[in-house]
Structure formats: C-alpha cells, structure tokens
PDB file of C-alpha atoms in Angstrom:
ATOM      1  CA  MET Z   1     119.720 143.236  -2.262  1.00  0.00           C
ATOM      2  CA  SER Z   2     120.800 139.831  -3.890  1.00  0.00           C
ATOM      3  CA  GLU Z   3     122.477 137.192  -3.780  1.00  0.00           C
ATOM      4  CA  PRO Z   4     124.267 135.180  -6.849  1.00  0.00           C
ATOM      5  CA  SER Z   5     122.895 132.100  -7.619  1.00  0.00           C
ATOM      6  CA  GLY Z   6     125.018 128.823  -6.132  1.00  0.00           C
ATOM      7  CA  GLY Z   7     122.908 127.812  -2.905  1.00  0.00           C
ATOM      8  CA  PRO Z   8     123.389 129.882   0.095  1.00  0.00           C
ATOM      9  CA  GLN Z   9     120.446 128.306   1.684  1.00  0.00           C
ATOM     10  CA  GLN Z  10     122.946 125.024   1.896  1.00  0.00           C
ATOM     11  CA  SER Z  11     125.789 127.786   3.882  1.00  0.00           C
ATOM     12  CA  LEU Z  12     125.252 128.229   7.590  1.00  0.00           C
ATOM     13  CA  ILE Z  13     126.083 131.348   8.987  1.00  0.00           C
ATOM     14  CA  CYS Z  14     126.966 131.811  12.564  1.00  0.00           C
ATOM     15  CA  VAL Z  15     127.058 135.271  14.231  1.00  0.00           C
ATOM     16  CA  VAL Z  16     128.947 135.922  17.905  1.00  0.00           C
ATOM     17  CA  ASP Z  17     127.875 139.036  19.789  1.00  0.00           C
ATOM     18  CA  ASP Z  18     126.934 139.828  23.036  1.00  0.00           C
ATOM     19  CA  ASP Z  19     124.709 142.720  21.267  1.00  0.00           C
ATOM     20  CA  GLU Z  20     121.476 141.291  20.951  1.00  0.00           C
ATOM     21  CA  ASP Z  21     120.405 143.747  18.224  1.00  0.00           C
ATOM     22  CA  VAL Z  22     123.468 143.468  16.588  1.00  0.00           C
ATOM     23  CA  ARG Z  23     122.675 139.840  16.580  1.00  0.00           C
ATOM     24  CA  SER Z  24     119.111 140.040  14.979  1.00  0.00           C
ATOM     25  CA  SER Z  25     120.120 143.127  12.469  1.00  0.00           C
ATOM     26  CA  ILE Z  26     122.803 140.888  11.061  1.00  0.00           C
ATOM     27  CA  SER Z  27     120.101 137.506  11.134  1.00  0.00           C
ATOM     28  CA  SER Z  28     117.497 139.213   9.145  1.00  0.00           C
ATOM     29  CA  LEU Z  29     120.063 140.573   6.058  1.00  0.00           C
ATOM     30  CA  LEU Z  30     121.506 137.115   6.002  1.00  0.00           C
ATOM     31  CA  ARG Z  31     118.247 135.682   5.788  1.00  0.00           C
ATOM     32  CA  SER Z  32     116.653 137.772   3.406  1.00  0.00           C
ATOM     33  CA  VAL Z  33     119.589 136.080   1.021  1.00  0.00           C
ATOM     34  CA  GLY Z  34     119.267 132.827   1.833  1.00  0.00           C
ATOM     35  CA  TYR Z  35     121.583 132.319   3.847  1.00  0.00           C
ATOM     36  CA  ARG Z  36     120.799 129.857   7.050  1.00  0.00           C
ATOM     37  CA  VAL Z  37     121.610 131.575  10.367  1.00  0.00           C
ATOM     38  CA  LYS Z  38     122.173 130.693  13.895  1.00  0.00           C
ATOM     39  CA  THR Z  39     123.055 133.799  16.693  1.00  0.00           C
ATOM     40  CA  PHE Z  40     125.052 133.556  19.641  1.00  0.00           C
ATOM     41  CA  ALA Z  41     125.874 135.566  22.824  1.00  0.00           C
ATOM     42  CA  GLY Z  42     129.242 134.409  23.587  1.00  0.00           C
ATOM     43  CA  PRO Z  43     132.426 131.995  22.230  1.00  0.00           C
ATOM     44  CA  GLN Z  44     131.166 128.735  25.101  1.00  0.00           C
ATOM     45  CA  GLU Z  45     127.445 128.897  24.046  1.00  0.00           C
ATOM     46  CA  PHE Z  46     128.833 128.495  20.131  1.00  0.00           C
ATOM     47  CA  LEU Z  47     131.211 125.930  21.316  1.00  0.00           C
ATOM     48  CA  ALA Z  48     128.491 124.001  22.531  1.00  0.00           C
ATOM     49  CA  SER Z  49     126.711 124.082  20.141  1.00  0.00           C
ATOM     50  CA  ASP Z  50     126.941 121.509  16.714  1.00  0.00           C
ATOM     51  CA  ALA Z  51     127.189 124.483  14.712  1.00  0.00           C
ATOM     52  CA  VAL Z  52     131.289 124.340  14.659  1.00  0.00           C
ATOM     53  CA  ASP Z  53     131.782 121.728  12.798  1.00  0.00           C
ATOM     54  CA  THR Z  54     128.849 122.305  10.124  1.00  0.00           C
ATOM     55  CA  ALA Z  55     129.247 126.702   9.437  1.00  0.00           C
ATOM     56  CA  SER Z  56     130.388 127.965   6.953  1.00  0.00           C
ATOM     57  CA  CYS Z  57     131.522 131.785   8.014  1.00  0.00           C
ATOM     58  CA  LEU Z  58     131.919 132.571  11.192  1.00  0.00           C
ATOM     59  CA  ILE Z  59     130.693 136.149  12.570  1.00  0.00           C
ATOM     60  CA  LEU Z  60     132.436 137.407  15.432  1.00  0.00           C
ATOM     61  CA  ASP Z  61     132.318 140.645  17.430  1.00  0.00           C
ATOM     62  CA  ILE Z  62     136.003 141.431  18.995  1.00  0.00           C
ATOM     63  CA  ARG Z  63     134.232 142.560  22.282  1.00  0.00           C
ATOM     64  CA  LEU Z  64     132.001 139.976  24.136  1.00  0.00           C
ATOM     65  CA  GLY Z  65     131.875 141.477  27.816  1.00  0.00           C
ATOM     66  CA  GLU Z  66     134.578 139.281  29.448  1.00  0.00           C
ATOM     67  CA  ALA Z  67     135.446 137.059  26.363  1.00  0.00           C
ATOM     68  CA  ASP Z  68     138.003 138.785  23.808  1.00  0.00           C
ATOM     69  CA  GLY Z  69     136.660 138.612  19.945  1.00  0.00           C
ATOM     70  CA  LEU Z  70     140.429 137.979  19.408  1.00  0.00           C
ATOM     71  CA  GLU Z  71     141.761 135.813  21.475  1.00  0.00           C
ATOM     72  CA  PHE Z  72     138.653 133.215  20.924  1.00  0.00           C
ATOM     73  CA  GLN Z  73     139.309 133.369  16.736  1.00  0.00           C
ATOM     74  CA  GLU Z  74     143.283 132.480  17.671  1.00  0.00           C
ATOM     75  CA  GLU Z  75     142.262 129.277  20.025  1.00  0.00           C
ATOM     76  CA  LEU Z  76     140.435 128.342  16.967  1.00  0.00           C
ATOM     77  CA  VAL Z  77     142.773 128.659  14.230  1.00  0.00           C
ATOM     78  CA  ALA Z  78     145.073 126.428  16.717  1.00  0.00           C
ATOM     79  CA  ALA Z  79     142.584 123.812  17.057  1.00  0.00           C
ATOM     80  CA  ASP Z  80     142.473 123.577  13.549  1.00  0.00           C
ATOM     81  CA  THR Z  81     138.981 124.751  13.048  1.00  0.00           C
ATOM     82  CA  PRO Z  82     138.399 125.130   9.678  1.00  0.00           C
ATOM     83  CA  ILE Z  83     135.436 128.405   9.674  1.00  0.00           C
ATOM     84  CA  PRO Z  84     136.631 131.457   7.647  1.00  0.00           C
ATOM     85  CA  ILE Z  85     135.845 134.101  10.441  1.00  0.00           C
ATOM     86  CA  ILE Z  86     134.597 137.629   9.568  1.00  0.00           C
ATOM     87  CA  LEU Z  87     135.584 140.338  12.871  1.00  0.00           C
ATOM     88  CA  ILE Z  88     132.976 143.077  13.540  1.00  0.00           C
ATOM     89  CA  SER Z  89     133.677 146.205  15.826  1.00  0.00           C
ATOM     90  CA  GLY Z  90     132.944 148.878  17.248  1.00  0.00           C
ATOM     91  CA  HIS Z  91     136.291 149.338  18.753  1.00  0.00           C
ATOM     92  CA  GLY Z  92     138.750 148.376  16.513  1.00  0.00           C
ATOM     93  CA  ASP Z  93     142.319 150.097  15.145  1.00  0.00           C
ATOM     94  CA  ILE Z  94     145.391 149.398  12.684  1.00  0.00           C
ATOM     95  CA  PRO Z  95     147.013 147.146  15.504  1.00  0.00           C
ATOM     96  CA  MET Z  96     143.811 145.200  15.835  1.00  0.00           C
ATOM     97  CA  THR Z  97     142.933 145.075  12.061  1.00  0.00           C
ATOM     98  CA  VAL Z  98     146.634 143.712  11.450  1.00  0.00           C
ATOM     99  CA  ARG Z  99     146.415 140.952  14.521  1.00  0.00           C
ATOM    100  CA  ALA Z 100     142.812 138.990  12.884  1.00  0.00           C
ATOM    101  CA  MET Z 101     143.886 139.517   9.429  1.00  0.00           C
ATOM    102  CA  LYS Z 102     147.118 137.458  10.459  1.00  0.00           C
ATOM    103  CA  ALA Z 103     145.745 135.034  12.064  1.00  0.00           C
ATOM    104  CA  GLY Z 104     143.465 134.108   8.991  1.00  0.00           C
ATOM    105  CA  ALA Z 105     140.226 136.668   8.933  1.00  0.00           C
ATOM    106  CA  VAL Z 106     138.413 136.803   5.897  1.00  0.00           C
ATOM    107  CA  ASN Z 107     137.528 140.617   7.331  1.00  0.00           C
ATOM    108  CA  PHE Z 108     137.391 143.241   9.873  1.00  0.00           C
ATOM    109  CA  LEU Z 109     135.116 145.285   9.989  1.00  0.00           C
ATOM    110  CA  PRO Z 110     134.126 147.827  11.646  1.00  0.00           C
ATOM    111  CA  LYS Z 111     130.985 148.711  12.845  1.00  0.00           C
ATOM    112  CA  PRO Z 112     128.609 149.905  11.984  1.00  0.00           C
ATOM    113  CA  PHE Z 113     129.760 148.622   8.384  1.00  0.00           C
ATOM    114  CA  ALA Z 114     127.972 148.536   5.340  1.00  0.00           C
ATOM    115  CA  GLU Z 115     125.444 146.190   4.231  1.00  0.00           C
ATOM    116  CA  ALA Z 116     127.466 145.027   0.915  1.00  0.00           C
ATOM    117  CA  ALA Z 117     130.616 144.883   2.867  1.00  0.00           C
ATOM    118  CA  LEU Z 118     129.097 142.280   4.916  1.00  0.00           C
ATOM    119  CA  LEU Z 119     127.716 139.915   1.824  1.00  0.00           C
ATOM    120  CA  ALA Z 120     130.499 140.637   0.218  1.00  0.00           C
ATOM    121  CA  GLY Z 121     132.982 138.964   3.246  1.00  0.00           C
ATOM    122  CA  VAL Z 122     130.216 136.344   3.870  1.00  0.00           C
ATOM    123  CA  ARG Z 123     130.644 135.255   0.124  1.00  0.00           C
ATOM    124  CA  GLU Z 124     133.950 135.076   0.683  1.00  0.00           C
ATOM    125  CA  ALA Z 125     133.797 133.106   3.314  1.00  0.00           C
ATOM    126  CA  VAL Z 126     131.545 130.480   2.085  1.00  0.00           C
ATOM    127  CA  SER Z 127     133.908 130.270  -0.918  1.00  0.00           C
ATOM    128  CA  ARG Z 128     137.052 129.485   1.476  1.00  0.00           C
ATOM    129  CA  ALA Z 129     134.899 127.326   3.603  1.00  0.00           C
ATOM    130  CA  ARG Z 130     133.600 125.160   0.330  1.00  0.00           C
ATOM    131  CA  GLN Z 131     136.918 124.931  -0.791  1.00  0.00           C
ATOM    132  CA  LYS Z 132     138.794 123.491   2.026  1.00  0.00           C
ATOM    133  CA  ARG Z 133     136.486 120.550   2.042  1.00  0.00           C
ATOM    134  CA  SER Z 134     136.822 120.248  -0.532  1.00  0.00           C
ATOM    135  CA  GLU Z 135     140.379 119.764  -0.278  1.00  0.00           C
ATOM    136  CA  ALA Z 136     139.688 117.922   2.836  1.00  0.00           C
ATOM    137  CA  ASP Z 137     137.148 115.744   0.623  1.00  0.00           C
ATOM    138  CA  ARG Z 138     139.556 114.913  -1.442  1.00  0.00           C
ATOM    139  CA  ASP Z 139     142.453 114.298   1.518  1.00  0.00           C
ATOM    140  CA  HIS Z 140     140.304 111.180   2.663  1.00  0.00           C
ATOM    141  CA  SER Z 141     139.765 109.740  -0.498  1.00  0.00           C
ATOM    142  CA  LEU Z 142     143.079 109.865  -1.211  1.00  0.00           C
ATOM    143  CA  ARG Z 143     144.121 108.014   2.083  1.00  0.00           C
ATOM    144  CA  VAL Z 144     141.173 106.088   1.534  1.00  0.00           C
ATOM    145  CA  HIS Z 145     142.535 104.493  -1.643  1.00  0.00           C
ATOM    146  CA  TYR Z 146     146.423 104.232  -0.715  1.00  0.00           C
ATOM    147  CA  GLU Z 147     145.386 102.058   2.674  1.00  0.00           C
ATOM    148  CA  SER Z 148     143.916  99.604   0.209  1.00  0.00           C
ATOM    149  CA  LEU Z 149     147.113  99.497  -1.353  1.00  0.00           C
ATOM    150  CA  THR Z 150     149.738  95.808  -0.158  1.00  0.00           C
ATOM    151  CA  SER Z 151     152.414  96.336   1.242  1.00  0.00           C
ATOM    152  CA  ARG Z 152     154.108  95.142  -1.384  1.00  0.00           C
ATOM    153  CA  GLU Z 153     151.786  97.767  -4.520  1.00  0.00           C
ATOM    154  CA  ARG Z 154     152.652 101.054  -1.767  1.00  0.00           C
ATOM    155  CA  GLU Z 155     156.652 100.015  -2.521  1.00  0.00           C
ATOM    156  CA  VAL Z 156     156.299  99.694  -5.503  1.00  0.00           C
ATOM    157  CA  MET Z 157     154.017 103.664  -5.505  1.00  0.00           C
ATOM    158  CA  GLY Z 158     156.932 104.406  -3.535  1.00  0.00           C
ATOM    159  CA  LEU Z 159     159.787 103.754  -6.506  1.00  0.00           C
ATOM    160  CA  VAL Z 160     157.970 104.568  -9.112  1.00  0.00           C
ATOM    161  CA  THR Z 161     157.346 108.260  -8.109  1.00  0.00           C
ATOM    162  CA  ALA Z 162     160.622 108.252  -7.613  1.00  0.00           C
ATOM    163  CA  GLY Z 163     161.654 107.925 -10.985  1.00  0.00           C
ATOM    164  CA  LEU Z 164     162.336 104.537 -11.551  1.00  0.00           C
ATOM    165  CA  MET Z 165     161.625 101.967 -14.344  1.00  0.00           C
ATOM    166  CA  ASN Z 166     160.208  99.119 -13.846  1.00  0.00           C
ATOM    167  CA  LYS Z 167     163.402  97.010 -14.254  1.00  0.00           C
ATOM    168  CA  GLN Z 168     164.947  99.038 -11.862  1.00  0.00           C
ATOM    169  CA  ILE Z 169     162.879  98.430  -9.135  1.00  0.00           C
ATOM    170  CA  ALA Z 170     162.433  94.471  -9.790  1.00  0.00           C
ATOM    171  CA  TRP Z 171     166.274  94.560  -9.645  1.00  0.00           C
ATOM    172  CA  GLN Z 172     165.727  96.810  -5.813  1.00  0.00           C
ATOM    173  CA  LEU Z 173     163.233  94.679  -4.763  1.00  0.00           C
ATOM    174  CA  SER Z 174     164.276  91.264  -6.494  1.00  0.00           C
ATOM    175  CA  LEU Z 175     161.684  90.527  -8.194  1.00  0.00           C
ATOM    176  CA  SER Z 176     161.251  89.543 -12.209  1.00  0.00           C
ATOM    177  CA  GLU Z 177     160.066  92.910 -14.033  1.00  0.00           C
ATOM    178  CA  ILE Z 178     156.871  91.018 -15.094  1.00  0.00           C
ATOM    179  CA  THR Z 179     155.792  90.578 -11.597  1.00  0.00           C
ATOM    180  CA  VAL Z 180     156.269  94.737 -10.969  1.00  0.00           C
ATOM    181  CA  LYS Z 181     153.890  95.386 -13.776  1.00  0.00           C
ATOM    182  CA  ILE Z 182     151.322  93.512 -12.133  1.00  0.00           C
ATOM    183  CA  HIS Z 183     152.134  95.411  -8.608  1.00  0.00           C
ATOM    184  CA  ARG Z 184     152.170  98.307 -10.768  1.00  0.00           C
ATOM    185  CA  GLY Z 185     148.626  98.112 -12.355  1.00  0.00           C
ATOM    186  CA  ASN Z 186     147.031  97.144  -9.335  1.00  0.00           C
ATOM    187  CA  MET Z 187     148.475 100.264  -7.938  1.00  0.00           C
ATOM    188  CA  MET Z 188     147.397 102.597  -9.884  1.00  0.00           C
ATOM    189  CA  ARG Z 189     143.601 101.011 -10.895  1.00  0.00           C
ATOM    190  CA  LYS Z 190     143.391 101.534  -6.318  1.00  0.00           C
ATOM    191  CA  MET Z 191     145.012 105.087  -6.906  1.00  0.00           C
ATOM    192  CA  GLN Z 192     142.203 105.142  -9.805  1.00  0.00           C
ATOM    193  CA  ALA Z 193     145.568 107.470 -11.426  1.00  0.00           C
ATOM    194  CA  LYS Z 194     145.389 107.864 -14.873  1.00  0.00           C
ATOM    195  CA  SER Z 195     148.962 108.738 -15.323  1.00  0.00           C
ATOM    196  CA  LEU Z 196     152.587 108.766 -13.645  1.00  0.00           C
ATOM    197  CA  ALA Z 197     152.376 112.306 -13.278  1.00  0.00           C
ATOM    198  CA  GLU Z 198     148.792 112.281 -11.669  1.00  0.00           C
ATOM    199  CA  LEU Z 199     150.301 109.135  -9.025  1.00  0.00           C
ATOM    200  CA  VAL Z 200     153.674 111.991  -8.330  1.00  0.00           C
ATOM    201  CA  ARG Z 201     151.042 114.631  -7.311  1.00  0.00           C
ATOM    202  CA  MET Z 202     148.929 112.002  -5.317  1.00  0.00           C
ATOM    203  CA  ALA Z 203     152.167 110.543  -3.837  1.00  0.00           C
ATOM    204  CA  ASP Z 204     153.483 114.322  -2.973  1.00  0.00           C
ATOM    205  CA  ALA Z 205     149.955 114.777  -1.102  1.00  0.00           C
ATOM    206  CA  LEU Z 206     150.109 111.946   1.082  1.00  0.00           C
ATOM    207  CA  GLY Z 207     153.601 112.608   2.030  1.00  0.00           C
ATOM    208  CA  ILE Z 208     155.363 109.746   0.581  1.00  0.00           C
ATOM    209  CA  ARG Z 209     159.428 109.984   0.246  1.00  0.00           C
ATOM    210  CA  ALA Z 210     160.939 106.740  -1.260  1.00  0.00           C
ATOM    211  CA  PRO Z 211     164.300 106.067   0.573  1.00  0.00           C
ATOM    212  CA  SER Z 212     167.500 107.637  -0.819  1.00  0.00           C
ATOM    213  CA  ALA Z 213     168.774 104.137  -2.282  1.00  0.00           C
ATOM    214  CA  ALA Z 214     165.936 103.886  -3.874  1.00  0.00           C
ATOM    215  CA  GLN Z 215     166.477 107.417  -6.375  1.00  0.00           C
ATOM    216  CA  PRO Z 216     168.002 106.303  -9.665  1.00  0.00           C
ATOM    217  CA  ASN Z 217     171.465 105.542  -9.152  1.00  0.00           C
ATOM    218  CA  GLY Z 218     171.106 106.262  -5.164  1.00  0.00           C
ATOM    219  CA  GLY Z 219     173.996 104.395  -4.098  1.00  0.00           C
ATOM    220  CA  ARG Z 220     172.604 101.151  -5.589  1.00  0.00           C
ATOM    221  CA  ARG Z 221     174.155  99.524  -8.875  1.00  0.00           C
ATOM    222  CA  ASP Z 222     171.955  99.656 -11.282  1.00  0.00           C
ATOM    223  CA  PRO Z 223     169.873  96.472 -13.327  1.00  0.00           C
ATOM    224  CA  PRO Z 224     172.558  94.565 -15.548  1.00  0.00           C
ATOM    225  CA  THR Z 225     171.727  95.183 -19.272  1.00  0.00           C
ATOM    226  CA  SER Z 226     171.492  92.198 -21.687  1.00  0.00           C
ATOM    227  CA  GLN Z 227     174.734  92.251 -23.866  1.00  0.00           C
ATOM    228  CA  PRO Z 228     174.401  92.374 -27.841  1.00  0.00           C
TER     229      PRO Z 228
END
C-alpha cells in the first residue's frame, strides 16, 4: 500500500501501546510507507522522550495497564501539547468514542482495524500537525515583527487599524501629519504589511485593540478642518 508523495519520511509517528505485538505491527506498517516511527510501552516512557516536541501523530491505546489512554489524551490537550492523536482500543464503546472525539482526537479505531483506516487517520493527523506548526511559525514571526516597532509606531498601528486617517491620528497624538506618515511607513515596512487590510488581519492575530477614545468619532472631537 503506497502513501501519496509529500515526504512522509519527514513525519515522526509515535505509538503508545502496552502490547508489544501491536506496537511492532503498527510500526512495520508505517515504516513500510516511509514514516519514521518510535514506539513506547506507556505514557511516562513517551513523555520522557524527545518525541513529545517533534511527533506529527500519536497513536494511543486506551487501555495501558494501570494507565488510562483517554485521561492521558486529555492531559496532553490541557497542557497544550499540539500532537494530533489517534485512539485505538479493543474495548471501545460509543460514550468512549464521543469523549475522545470531543477532546480533539483525529480518529477512534476499534481493534482490529483495517490498515487503510489507520493510514488515512495518520495522513489526516500529519496534515493537522503541519498546519498547526505553520500557524505557530507565522504567529511567532508576527510577534517578532511587532516587537521591533517603537512605542510610537505601535500607537500608530493601533490607531490605523481602528480606522483613523493620518489627519485624525496626528490630532490624537499631537503630531504633525508628516510625522504620522513617517511612523506609518516605518511601521508598515517592519510589519511587512502590503496593505491596510493585511495590517488589520495582523492586528487581529496579535490581539491589538485601540482604546475606545481612539475610534473614529469615539468621544473626541475631530481635528479642525481648514475653511475655504
């Protein structure tokens, strides 16, 4: 059975199951289609490894001797560990499946499961992991750009994304309009924003909110306009 191109060898799949035969079987299947695989007999063994930070998918048995796979899944979610999880069990039921899916599991597979079903779940998990890492990288880059702004440039960014024009910003900050334009240009360059719409999306992602007094006509009079 073949996997689509796209570099499965770049993805690490972890298997946590207390049954050595199950671990070996799943590992052989995944390696046969190009994935890297690490196996563990229990949650603590997995947590003690470096795979926690690099895995693209965790295949987790629900019954692990004295450990509970569902509880371990929920602990990982609570700790904000971004590993997509596939739960497997020879003793699953509907309430257990619902609980697992509500906690964010990619899939819940009853044993014995078809190879195709497991591989499909792994593909979905790897896709989710890549998306999460891409979003995390983008958010980090955005934060780095924002932290490079001066305090004045941050003020200008907040007011620009609140919808104020340069003349209004100049009035709010007691600056000349030319100075505002300079700050605005520097801010757009540092944020690598190509348009106002893109800058607004960045501000939303960063959680930037201008004070209500900075909203257009938000409690402060507009700057005076020249008379003809």
